[in-house]
Coordinates of C-alpha atoms in Angstrom, one line a residue:
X103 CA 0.0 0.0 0.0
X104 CA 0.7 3.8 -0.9
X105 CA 0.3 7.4 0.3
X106 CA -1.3 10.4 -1.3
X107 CA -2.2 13.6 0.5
X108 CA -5.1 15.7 0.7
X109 CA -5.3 19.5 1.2
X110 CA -8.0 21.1 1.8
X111 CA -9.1 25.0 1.4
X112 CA -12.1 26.9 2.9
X113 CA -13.7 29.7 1.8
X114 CA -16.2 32.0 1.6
X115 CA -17.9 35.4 0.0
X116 CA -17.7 33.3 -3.6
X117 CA -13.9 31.9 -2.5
X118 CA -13.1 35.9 -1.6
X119 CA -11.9 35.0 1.9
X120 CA -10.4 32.4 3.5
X121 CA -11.9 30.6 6.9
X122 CA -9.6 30.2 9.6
X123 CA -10.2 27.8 12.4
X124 CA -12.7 25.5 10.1
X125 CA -12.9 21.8 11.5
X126 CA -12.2 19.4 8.6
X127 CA -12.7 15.6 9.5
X128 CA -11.1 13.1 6.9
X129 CA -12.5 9.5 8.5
X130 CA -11.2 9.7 12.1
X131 CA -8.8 12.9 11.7
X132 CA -9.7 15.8 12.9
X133 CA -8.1 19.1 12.2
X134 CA -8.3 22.6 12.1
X135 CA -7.6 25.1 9.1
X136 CA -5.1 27.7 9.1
X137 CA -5.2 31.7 8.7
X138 CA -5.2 31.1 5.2
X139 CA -8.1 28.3 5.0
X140 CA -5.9 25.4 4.3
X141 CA -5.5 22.4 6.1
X142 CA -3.5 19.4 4.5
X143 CA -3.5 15.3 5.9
X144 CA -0.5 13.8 4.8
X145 CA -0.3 9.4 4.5
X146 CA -3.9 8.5 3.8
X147 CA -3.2 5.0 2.5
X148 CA -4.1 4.5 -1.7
X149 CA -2.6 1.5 -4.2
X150 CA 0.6 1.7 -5.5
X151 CA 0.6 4.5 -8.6
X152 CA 1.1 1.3 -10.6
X153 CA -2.3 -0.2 -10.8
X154 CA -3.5 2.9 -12.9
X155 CA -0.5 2.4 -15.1
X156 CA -1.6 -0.8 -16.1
X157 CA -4.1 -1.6 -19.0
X158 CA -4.9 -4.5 -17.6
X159 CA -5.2 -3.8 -14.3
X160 CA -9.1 -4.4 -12.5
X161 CA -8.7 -2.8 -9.2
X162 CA -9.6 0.5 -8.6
X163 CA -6.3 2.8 -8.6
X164 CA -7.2 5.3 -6.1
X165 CA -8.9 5.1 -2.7
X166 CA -11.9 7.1 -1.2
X167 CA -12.5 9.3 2.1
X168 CA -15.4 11.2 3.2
X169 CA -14.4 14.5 4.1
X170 CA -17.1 16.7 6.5
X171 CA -16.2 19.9 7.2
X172 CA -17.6 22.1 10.1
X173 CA -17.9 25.9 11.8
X174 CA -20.2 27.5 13.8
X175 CA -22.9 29.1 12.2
X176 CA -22.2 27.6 9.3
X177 CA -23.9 24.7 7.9
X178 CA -21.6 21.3 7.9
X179 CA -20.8 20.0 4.4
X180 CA -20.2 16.4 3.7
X181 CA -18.2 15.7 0.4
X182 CA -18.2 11.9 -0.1
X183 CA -15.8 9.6 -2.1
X184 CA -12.9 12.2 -2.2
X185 CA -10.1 10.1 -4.7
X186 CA -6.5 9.9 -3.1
X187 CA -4.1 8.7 -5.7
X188 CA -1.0 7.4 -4.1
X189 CA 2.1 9.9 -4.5
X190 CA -0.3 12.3 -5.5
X191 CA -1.7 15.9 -3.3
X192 CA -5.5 15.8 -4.0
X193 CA -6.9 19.6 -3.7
X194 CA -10.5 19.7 -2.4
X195 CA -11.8 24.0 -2.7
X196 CA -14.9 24.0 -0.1
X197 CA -17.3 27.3 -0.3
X198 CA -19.2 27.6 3.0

């Protein structure tokens, strides 16, 4: 099994301004974004790059999280079946 990474940045006022202090839960990890909305989650497990190198290949080449992402007075989004690709840094823009 590989890694790929996920970062993840919160906005709002149509991805004007960046929300600091956002909760952002990828399966069991919990953490908070920074000044500048981001927040990245570094080894979340995916199979190796060279399954979706191979035409013949059958497995899927990526694996999935559910992300849910949370501040007060704000409503909580849920983005489902995020694709980490191993060696890769998945970017996932969330509006709130």
């Amino acid at each position: 099994m590989a890694f790929g990474k996920l970062v993840v940045q919160v906005s709002v006022a149509q991805k004007a301004l960046p929300l600091s202090e956002v909760s952002v839960s990828v399966d069991s990890v919990t953490k908070m974004t920074d000044e500048n909305g981001y927040v990245q989650f570094d080894d979340i497990e995916a199979p190796d790059a060279s399954y979706s190198l191979d035409p013949n290949n059958t497995q899927i080449p990526y694996s999935t999280v559910d992300v849910t992402i949370e501040k007060e007075n704000y409503q909580t989004q849920i983005i489902q079946k995020v694709q980490i690709f191993a060696g890769q840094v998945a970017l996932l823009n969330v509006e709130l």
